[in-house]
Short mmCIF file of C-alpha atoms and ligand atoms in Angstrom, two decimals:
data_model
loop_
_atom_site.label_atom_id
_atom_site.label_comp_id
_atom_site.label_asym_id
_atom_site.label_seq_id
_atom_site.Cartn_x
_atom_site.Cartn_y
_atom_site.Cartn_z
CA UNK H 1 44.95 -39.03 -91.00
CA UNK H 2 43.37 -41.97 -89.30
CA UNK H 3 43.30 -45.19 -91.28
CA UNK H 4 39.67 -44.46 -92.11
CA UNK H 5 39.03 -48.00 -93.34
CA UNK H 6 38.76 -48.85 -89.68
CA UNK H 7 37.36 -45.60 -88.36
CA UNK H 8 33.76 -46.06 -87.28
CA UNK H 9 33.37 -42.31 -86.71
CA UNK H 10 33.05 -41.87 -90.47
CA UNK H 11 30.11 -44.20 -91.01
CA UNK H 12 26.42 -43.46 -91.46
CA UNK H 13 24.10 -45.93 -89.71
CA UNK H 14 23.61 -48.10 -92.81
CA UNK H 15 27.36 -48.15 -93.51
CA UNK H 16 28.03 -49.05 -89.90
CA UNK H 17 25.60 -51.95 -90.10
CA UNK H 18 27.27 -53.25 -93.25
CA UNK H 19 30.76 -52.87 -91.84
CA UNK H 20 29.91 -54.65 -88.62
CA UNK H 21 28.10 -57.40 -90.48
CA UNK H 22 31.37 -58.06 -92.30
CA UNK H 23 32.99 -58.80 -88.97
CA UNK H 24 30.20 -61.16 -87.95
CA UNK H 25 28.70 -58.75 -85.47
CA UNK H 26 24.91 -58.72 -84.97
CA UNK H 27 23.00 -56.02 -86.83
CA UNK H 28 21.29 -54.48 -83.86
CA UNK H 29 24.70 -53.93 -82.30
CA UNK H 30 25.36 -51.38 -85.00
CA UNK H 31 22.56 -49.21 -83.65
CA UNK H 32 23.78 -49.55 -80.12
CA UNK H 33 27.30 -48.60 -81.20
CA UNK H 34 26.08 -45.65 -83.28
CA UNK H 35 24.16 -44.48 -80.25
CA UNK H 36 27.15 -44.79 -77.96
CA UNK H 37 29.36 -42.84 -80.33
CA UNK H 38 27.03 -40.16 -81.57
CA UNK H 39 24.54 -39.71 -78.79
CA UNK H 40 26.60 -40.68 -75.78
CA UNK H 41 29.95 -39.35 -77.02
CA UNK H 42 31.51 -42.62 -75.85
CA UNK H 43 34.28 -43.44 -78.29
CA UNK H 44 36.12 -46.02 -76.25
CA UNK H 45 34.65 -49.48 -76.89
CA UNK H 46 35.39 -50.50 -73.31
CA UNK H 47 32.78 -47.98 -72.14
CA UNK H 48 29.98 -49.43 -74.30
CA UNK H 49 28.56 -51.31 -71.38
CA UNK H 50 25.56 -52.94 -73.04
CA UNK H 51 27.85 -54.92 -75.35
CA UNK H 52 29.39 -58.17 -74.22
CA UNK H 53 32.98 -58.12 -73.09
CA UNK H 54 34.20 -60.33 -75.96
CA UNK H 55 32.47 -58.07 -78.49
CA UNK H 56 34.00 -54.97 -76.92
CA UNK H 57 37.41 -56.61 -77.09
CA UNK H 58 36.87 -57.61 -80.70
CA UNK H 59 35.78 -54.11 -81.69
CA UNK H 60 38.72 -52.65 -79.86
CA UNK H 61 41.19 -54.71 -81.83
CA UNK H 62 39.54 -54.03 -85.18
CA UNK H 63 38.31 -50.43 -85.17
CA UNK H 64 38.96 -46.93 -83.90
CA UNK H 65 36.56 -44.05 -83.37
CA UNK H 66 38.43 -40.81 -84.04
CA UNK H 67 37.31 -37.76 -82.18
CA UNK H 68 38.73 -34.25 -82.44
CA UNK H 69 40.74 -33.46 -79.31
CA UNK H 70 40.25 -30.17 -77.48
CA UNK H 71 43.57 -28.37 -77.37
CA UNK H 72 42.31 -25.02 -76.17
CA UNK H 73 39.07 -23.77 -74.74
CA UNK H 74 38.55 -20.05 -74.24
CA UNK H 75 35.50 -18.25 -72.98
CA UNK H 76 34.75 -14.67 -73.95
CA UNK H 77 33.43 -12.06 -71.54
CA UNK H 78 30.11 -12.39 -73.39
CA UNK H 79 29.93 -16.16 -72.81
CA UNK H 80 30.96 -17.19 -76.33
CA UNK H 81 33.32 -20.13 -76.15
CA UNK H 82 35.94 -21.00 -78.74
CA UNK H 83 37.45 -24.46 -78.92
CA UNK H 84 40.55 -25.30 -80.91
CA UNK H 85 40.34 -28.93 -81.92
CA UNK H 86 43.13 -31.15 -83.09
CA UNK H 87 42.37 -33.78 -85.70
CA UNK H 88 43.98 -37.18 -86.14
CA UNK H 89 46.61 -35.75 -88.52
CA UNK H 90 47.38 -32.95 -86.04
CA UNK H 91 45.75 -30.29 -88.18
CA UNK H 92 43.70 -27.86 -86.14
CA UNK H 93 40.34 -26.23 -86.57
CA UNK H 94 38.20 -23.93 -84.48
CA UNK H 95 34.59 -24.31 -83.44
CA UNK H 96 32.50 -21.82 -81.50
CA UNK H 97 29.68 -22.13 -78.98
CA UNK H 98 27.31 -19.16 -78.86
CA UNK H 99 25.04 -19.39 -75.81
CA UNK H 100 22.28 -17.07 -76.98
CA UNK H 101 19.13 -17.82 -75.10
CA UNK H 102 16.77 -19.37 -75.82
CA UNK H 103 18.75 -21.17 -78.48
CA UNK H 104 22.24 -22.48 -78.14
CA UNK H 105 24.28 -22.42 -81.31
CA UNK H 106 27.37 -24.28 -82.46
CA UNK H 107 29.39 -22.65 -85.23
CA UNK H 108 31.08 -25.51 -87.03
CA UNK H 109 33.95 -25.69 -89.54
CA UNK H 110 33.80 -27.70 -92.74
CA UNK H 111 37.40 -27.32 -93.94
CA UNK H 112 40.85 -26.69 -92.53
CA UNK H 113 41.41 -23.21 -93.95
CA UNK H 114 39.41 -22.04 -96.97
CA UNK H 115 40.04 -21.57 -100.67
CA UNK H 116 37.64 -18.67 -101.20
CA UNK H 117 40.01 -15.80 -100.22
CA UNK H 118 37.31 -13.33 -99.23
CA UNK H 119 38.78 -9.90 -98.60
CA UNK H 120 37.33 -9.50 -95.12
CA UNK H 121 38.03 -12.96 -93.70
CA UNK H 122 41.09 -14.21 -91.86
CA UNK H 123 40.39 -17.88 -92.55
CA UNK H 124 40.71 -17.12 -96.26
CA UNK H 125 44.25 -15.92 -95.67
CA UNK H 126 45.24 -19.48 -94.69
CA UNK H 127 44.30 -20.91 -98.05
CA UNK H 128 42.73 -24.36 -98.14
CA UNK H 129 44.68 -26.97 -96.20
CA UNK H 130 42.18 -29.80 -96.63
CA UNK H 131 38.54 -30.78 -96.46
CA UNK H 132 37.17 -32.11 -93.21
CA UNK H 133 35.74 -35.61 -93.36
CA UNK H 134 32.10 -36.18 -92.46
CA UNK H 135 33.26 -37.81 -89.22
CA UNK H 136 35.33 -34.77 -88.32
CA UNK H 137 32.41 -32.41 -88.94
CA UNK H 138 30.12 -34.59 -86.82
CA UNK H 139 32.91 -35.01 -84.26
CA UNK H 140 33.05 -31.24 -83.71
CA UNK H 141 29.36 -31.19 -82.89
CA UNK H 142 29.78 -34.14 -80.54
CA UNK H 143 32.72 -32.53 -78.77
CA UNK H 144 30.93 -29.20 -78.41
CA UNK H 145 27.73 -30.83 -77.21
CA UNK H 146 29.64 -32.79 -74.61
CA UNK H 147 31.75 -29.82 -73.51
CA UNK H 148 28.68 -27.64 -73.07
CA UNK H 149 26.47 -30.28 -71.48
CA UNK H 150 24.05 -30.26 -74.42
CA UNK H 151 24.15 -33.89 -75.57
CA UNK H 152 20.53 -34.24 -74.49
CA UNK H 153 19.33 -30.73 -75.25
CA UNK H 154 18.35 -28.99 -78.48
CA UNK H 155 20.86 -26.73 -80.19
CA UNK H 156 21.33 -25.03 -83.52
CA UNK H 157 24.20 -25.58 -85.90
CA UNK H 158 25.53 -22.93 -88.23
CA UNK H 159 28.06 -24.02 -90.83
CA UNK H 160 29.77 -20.67 -90.50
CA UNK H 161 33.12 -21.67 -89.08
CA UNK H 162 36.24 -22.20 -91.13
CA UNK H 163 35.73 -23.25 -94.74
CA UNK H 164 33.15 -23.18 -97.50
CA UNK H 165 30.62 -25.98 -97.01
CA UNK H 166 29.61 -26.21 -100.68
CA UNK H 167 33.29 -26.63 -101.58
CA UNK H 168 33.23 -29.79 -99.44
CA UNK H 169 29.77 -30.82 -100.50
CA UNK H 170 29.68 -34.60 -100.05
CA UNK H 171 31.29 -34.67 -96.62
CA UNK H 172 29.13 -31.81 -95.39
CA UNK H 173 25.90 -33.46 -96.51
CA UNK H 174 26.96 -36.81 -95.14
CA UNK H 175 27.67 -35.12 -91.81
CA UNK H 176 24.16 -33.62 -91.80
CA UNK H 177 22.67 -37.06 -92.43
CA UNK H 178 24.71 -38.54 -89.59
CA UNK H 179 23.66 -35.74 -87.24
CA UNK H 180 20.05 -36.19 -88.27
CA UNK H 181 19.97 -39.92 -87.53
CA UNK H 182 17.55 -40.83 -84.77
CA UNK H 183 20.20 -43.14 -83.35
CA UNK H 184 22.51 -40.16 -82.94
CA UNK H 185 21.82 -36.58 -81.92
CA UNK H 186 18.70 -36.40 -84.13
CA UNK H 187 19.42 -32.83 -85.22
CA UNK H 188 16.57 -31.57 -87.36
CA UNK H 189 17.69 -29.89 -90.60
CA UNK H 190 15.54 -26.93 -89.53
CA UNK H 191 18.08 -26.34 -86.81
CA UNK H 192 20.96 -26.25 -89.27
CA UNK H 193 22.02 -23.26 -91.37
CA UNK H 194 24.47 -23.69 -94.21
CA UNK H 195 26.27 -20.50 -95.16
CA UNK H 196 27.91 -20.21 -98.56
CA UNK H 197 29.66 -17.70 -100.79
CA UNK H 198 27.28 -18.94 -103.50
CA UNK H 199 28.84 -21.77 -105.47
CA UNK H 200 26.02 -22.27 -107.94
CA UNK H 201 26.47 -25.97 -108.84
CA UNK H 202 26.50 -26.68 -105.11
CA UNK H 203 23.30 -24.68 -104.64
CA UNK H 204 21.70 -26.65 -107.46
CA UNK H 205 22.62 -29.93 -105.79
CA UNK H 206 21.45 -28.65 -102.43
CA UNK H 207 18.09 -27.77 -103.96
CA UNK H 208 17.52 -31.49 -104.57
CA UNK H 209 18.55 -32.75 -101.13
CA UNK H 210 15.98 -34.59 -99.08
CA UNK H 211 17.52 -33.20 -95.88
CA UNK H 212 17.53 -29.49 -96.53
CA UNK H 213 19.24 -27.13 -94.09
CA UNK H 214 18.39 -23.43 -93.95
CA UNK H 215 20.37 -21.45 -96.46
CA UNK H 216 22.45 -18.34 -95.88
CA UNK H 217 24.30 -16.62 -98.71
CA UNK H 218 27.25 -14.32 -98.08
CA UNK H 219 26.39 -11.48 -100.44
CA UNK H 220 28.44 -8.55 -99.13
CA UNK H 221 28.18 -6.37 -102.23
CA UNK H 222 25.66 -5.18 -104.80
CA UNK H 223 27.77 -4.81 -107.92
CA UNK H 224 29.79 -7.51 -109.63
CA UNK H 225 32.87 -5.36 -109.59
CA UNK H 226 32.77 -4.88 -105.85
CA UNK H 227 31.64 -8.40 -105.07
CA UNK H 228 34.41 -9.94 -107.14
CA UNK H 229 36.88 -7.85 -105.18
CA UNK H 230 35.44 -8.95 -101.83
CA UNK H 231 34.25 -12.47 -102.64
CA UNK H 232 36.44 -13.75 -105.50
CA UNK H 233 34.20 -16.73 -106.46
CA UNK H 234 31.83 -14.06 -107.77
CA UNK H 235 33.95 -13.96 -110.93
CA UNK H 236 32.72 -17.43 -111.79
CA UNK H 237 29.27 -17.11 -110.25
CA UNK H 238 28.21 -13.51 -110.78
CA UNK H 239 25.36 -11.76 -108.99
CA UNK H 240 22.68 -12.21 -111.65
CA UNK H 241 23.29 -15.98 -111.81
CA UNK H 242 23.57 -16.33 -108.05
CA UNK H 243 20.35 -14.45 -107.42
CA UNK H 244 18.58 -16.45 -110.13
CA UNK H 245 19.66 -19.64 -108.35
CA UNK H 246 18.33 -18.19 -105.09
CA UNK H 247 15.08 -17.15 -106.73
CA UNK H 248 14.42 -20.71 -107.85
CA UNK H 249 15.70 -22.34 -104.68
CA UNK H 250 12.95 -24.49 -103.16
CA UNK H 251 11.91 -23.11 -99.80
CA UNK H 252 9.50 -24.51 -97.31
CA UNK H 253 6.54 -22.41 -96.33
CA UNK H 254 7.53 -19.40 -94.26
CA UNK H 255 11.19 -20.13 -94.81
CA UNK H 256 13.50 -17.56 -96.32
CA UNK H 257 17.06 -17.30 -97.54
CA UNK H 258 19.30 -15.25 -95.28
CA UNK H 259 21.58 -12.85 -97.11
CA UNK H 260 24.62 -12.02 -95.02
CA UNK H 261 26.10 -8.64 -95.69
CA UNK H 262 29.39 -7.71 -94.02
CA UNK H 263 29.38 -3.94 -93.61
CA UNK H 264 32.61 -2.18 -94.50
CA UNK H 265 32.88 1.48 -93.65
CA UNK H 266 32.34 3.70 -96.70
CA UNK H 267 32.85 0.73 -99.00
CA UNK H 268 29.51 -1.09 -99.24
CA UNK H 269 27.40 0.75 -96.66
CA UNK H 270 26.18 3.77 -98.64
CA UNK H 271 22.57 4.66 -99.47
CA UNK H 272 23.23 3.58 -103.09
CA UNK H 273 24.31 0.16 -101.86
CA UNK H 274 21.14 -0.15 -99.80
CA UNK H 275 19.05 0.87 -102.82
CA UNK H 276 20.76 -1.66 -105.10
CA UNK H 277 20.37 -4.36 -102.46
CA UNK H 278 16.63 -3.84 -102.31
CA UNK H 279 16.45 -4.18 -106.10
CA UNK H 280 18.60 -7.30 -106.19
CA UNK H 281 16.43 -9.08 -103.65
CA UNK H 282 13.14 -8.32 -105.38
CA UNK H 283 11.17 -11.53 -105.84
CA UNK H 284 13.29 -13.55 -103.45
CA UNK H 285 11.97 -14.74 -100.10
CA UNK H 286 14.82 -13.08 -98.29
CA UNK H 287 15.97 -11.70 -95.02
CA UNK H 288 19.10 -9.69 -94.57
CA UNK H 289 21.61 -10.15 -91.80
CA UNK H 290 23.96 -7.19 -91.56
CA UNK H 291 27.34 -8.05 -90.04
CA UNK H 292 29.37 -5.00 -89.05
CA UNK H 293 32.95 -5.94 -89.87
CA UNK H 294 35.01 -7.55 -87.15
CA UNK H 295 38.29 -5.82 -87.82
CA UNK H 296 41.53 -7.76 -87.76
CA UNK H 297 45.15 -7.09 -88.60
CA UNK H 298 45.68 -7.62 -92.31
CA UNK H 299 42.05 -6.87 -93.19
CA UNK H 300 42.09 -3.56 -95.06
CA UNK H 301 38.63 -2.36 -94.02
CA UNK H 302 37.04 -0.82 -90.98
CA UNK H 303 33.78 -1.19 -89.19
CA UNK H 304 31.12 1.43 -89.88
CA UNK H 305 29.61 3.46 -87.05
CA UNK H 306 26.40 2.19 -85.48
CA UNK H 307 24.71 5.15 -87.06
CA UNK H 308 25.68 4.09 -90.58
CA UNK H 309 24.66 0.50 -89.86
CA UNK H 310 21.31 1.62 -88.47
CA UNK H 311 20.64 3.92 -91.40
CA UNK H 312 21.31 1.07 -93.83
CA UNK H 313 19.11 -1.30 -91.82
CA UNK H 314 16.31 1.28 -91.63
CA UNK H 315 16.38 1.80 -95.39
CA UNK H 316 15.79 -1.93 -95.92
CA UNK H 317 13.16 -2.16 -93.20
CA UNK H 318 11.26 0.76 -94.73
CA UNK H 319 11.07 -1.26 -97.94
CA UNK H 320 9.64 -4.27 -96.10
CA UNK H 321 12.80 -6.30 -96.03
CA UNK H 322 13.33 -8.21 -92.80
CA UNK H 323 16.67 -7.13 -91.50
CA UNK H 324 18.75 -7.94 -88.45
CA UNK H 325 22.13 -6.77 -87.29
CA UNK H 326 24.40 -9.55 -86.13
CA UNK H 327 25.82 -9.00 -82.70
CA UNK H 328 29.51 -9.48 -82.69
CA UNK H 329 30.31 -12.26 -80.27
CA UNK H 330 33.58 -13.35 -78.76
CA UNK H 331 35.77 -10.68 -80.30
CA UNK H 332 38.10 -10.67 -77.29
CA UNK H 333 39.01 -14.31 -78.00
CA UNK H 334 38.99 -13.92 -81.79
CA UNK H 335 35.90 -16.11 -82.09
CA UNK H 336 33.82 -13.66 -84.12
CA UNK H 337 32.85 -14.08 -87.78
CA UNK H 338 35.83 -14.10 -90.06
CA UNK H 339 38.31 -14.37 -87.19
CA UNK H 340 38.81 -18.12 -87.05
CA UNK H 341 42.31 -19.07 -87.91
CA UNK H 342 44.87 -21.40 -86.45
CA UNK H 343 48.27 -20.37 -85.24
CA UNK H 344 50.86 -20.47 -87.97
CA UNK H 345 48.07 -20.91 -90.48
CA UNK H 346 48.50 -17.77 -92.52
CA UNK H 347 49.71 -18.57 -96.00
CA UNK H 348 52.73 -16.45 -96.63
CA UNK H 349 53.26 -14.82 -99.96
CA UNK H 350 56.36 -15.74 -101.92
CA UNK H 351 57.81 -12.36 -101.03
CA UNK H 352 57.15 -12.88 -97.32
CA UNK H 353 58.72 -16.34 -97.47
CA UNK H 354 61.75 -14.89 -99.20
CA UNK H 355 61.99 -12.12 -96.60
CA UNK H 356 61.90 -14.76 -93.86
CA UNK H 357 64.59 -16.81 -95.51
CA UNK H 358 66.77 -13.77 -95.96
CA UNK H 359 66.07 -12.23 -92.60
N1 SAH S 1 32.30 -19.82 -96.41
C1 SAH S 1 30.97 -19.65 -95.87
C2 SAH S 1 30.92 -19.98 -94.40
C3 SAH S 1 31.62 -18.98 -93.50
S1 SAH S 1 30.39 -18.05 -92.75
C4 SAH S 1 30.50 -18.24 -96.17
O1 SAH S 1 31.31 -17.40 -96.52
O2 SAH S 1 29.30 -17.98 -96.10
C5 SAH S 1 31.22 -16.73 -92.06
C6 SAH S 1 30.50 -15.42 -92.33
O3 SAH S 1 31.27 -14.37 -91.71
C7 SAH S 1 30.46 -15.12 -93.80
O4 SAH S 1 29.30 -14.44 -94.13
C8 SAH S 1 31.67 -14.23 -93.91
O5 SAH S 1 31.66 -13.48 -95.08
C9 SAH S 1 31.58 -13.40 -92.67
N2 SAH S 1 32.84 -12.74 -92.36
C10 SAH S 1 34.06 -13.01 -92.83
N3 SAH S 1 34.96 -12.16 -92.32
C11 SAH S 1 34.30 -11.32 -91.52
C12 SAH S 1 34.70 -10.24 -90.69
N4 SAH S 1 35.97 -9.87 -90.60
N5 SAH S 1 33.75 -9.60 -89.99
C13 SAH S 1 32.47 -10.00 -90.06
N6 SAH S 1 32.04 -11.02 -90.80
C14 SAH S 1 32.95 -11.69 -91.53
#
């Protein structure tokens, strides 16, 4: 990793001011530098043209500004774009640009890999490699905004890439503060959606945050038995507790919690599931986002027919639950939900490792 003592990409505006003050640099320069980095995507001090040459030279010899490097950039037939980014320690992550008009959306990763091991998700098969730093999370947004020409335009952010944001709580929230800064991209928290498997202590902390993103919860099942099988953290944070935390989660007027529900053919898409789901969500300001499974090798489920998905959706709609069906985007470049993974990233089982050694 970068020697982050000297990495300005990791600092919030107040931290940047303090750090630069230590080096005898004027305070207002900190704002200019924050702006160059986070709003202008200029990470080379030489390009910070409103600073004096001696100051630029001094900064250059004292600090670095790490930025994820684009190592591949693929565009799907539907316009979805997937970027593989290499970090300072050569680990790789993936970030996705979804150009849905009128709103442009960046799907951002919070970890390299993921520890949650959800049964439908390829990222989970990698295991957790490490948390992303706040600077790396912000850096992804900066790189995507620059690559898509959106540094000066509004966009949405969904924390739905690789990783579990509440399992990397501090860095994720710091990243949101940095993105929100008026000296940077000034991303309103209303434009950010944090998606989680439902780590309850994290939800409780989130409930007290001054900068509150929209909340999405990956539910995926309506009984503890099935949810534990699909979303293993459910063992520790079972449905009743999770839904109680959602019920008491502070929501702004007209805001609702999104419940994501991956639909698995003849597993969790039956009329009984729909009925139980309606009951579970009673008393919660909720909307449901159905995600027909994006199949992948090694994922032991299949995608239900449109007819089954529509029947499920209709059942909810008839009971006055707002429901949408997520369009699958970028499947041809493996950019769809649950398909983000980096080459060589799959954690091999002991038996597979042994087979490789022997074979
Ligand atoms: N860890 C967080 C953030 C990832 S969001 C979370 O789980 O919420 C990614 C969303 O895509 C989650 O709802 C996830 O369950 C869903 N997903 C995972 N694998 C999928 C697949 N194969 N097809 C469709 N959706 C999938």
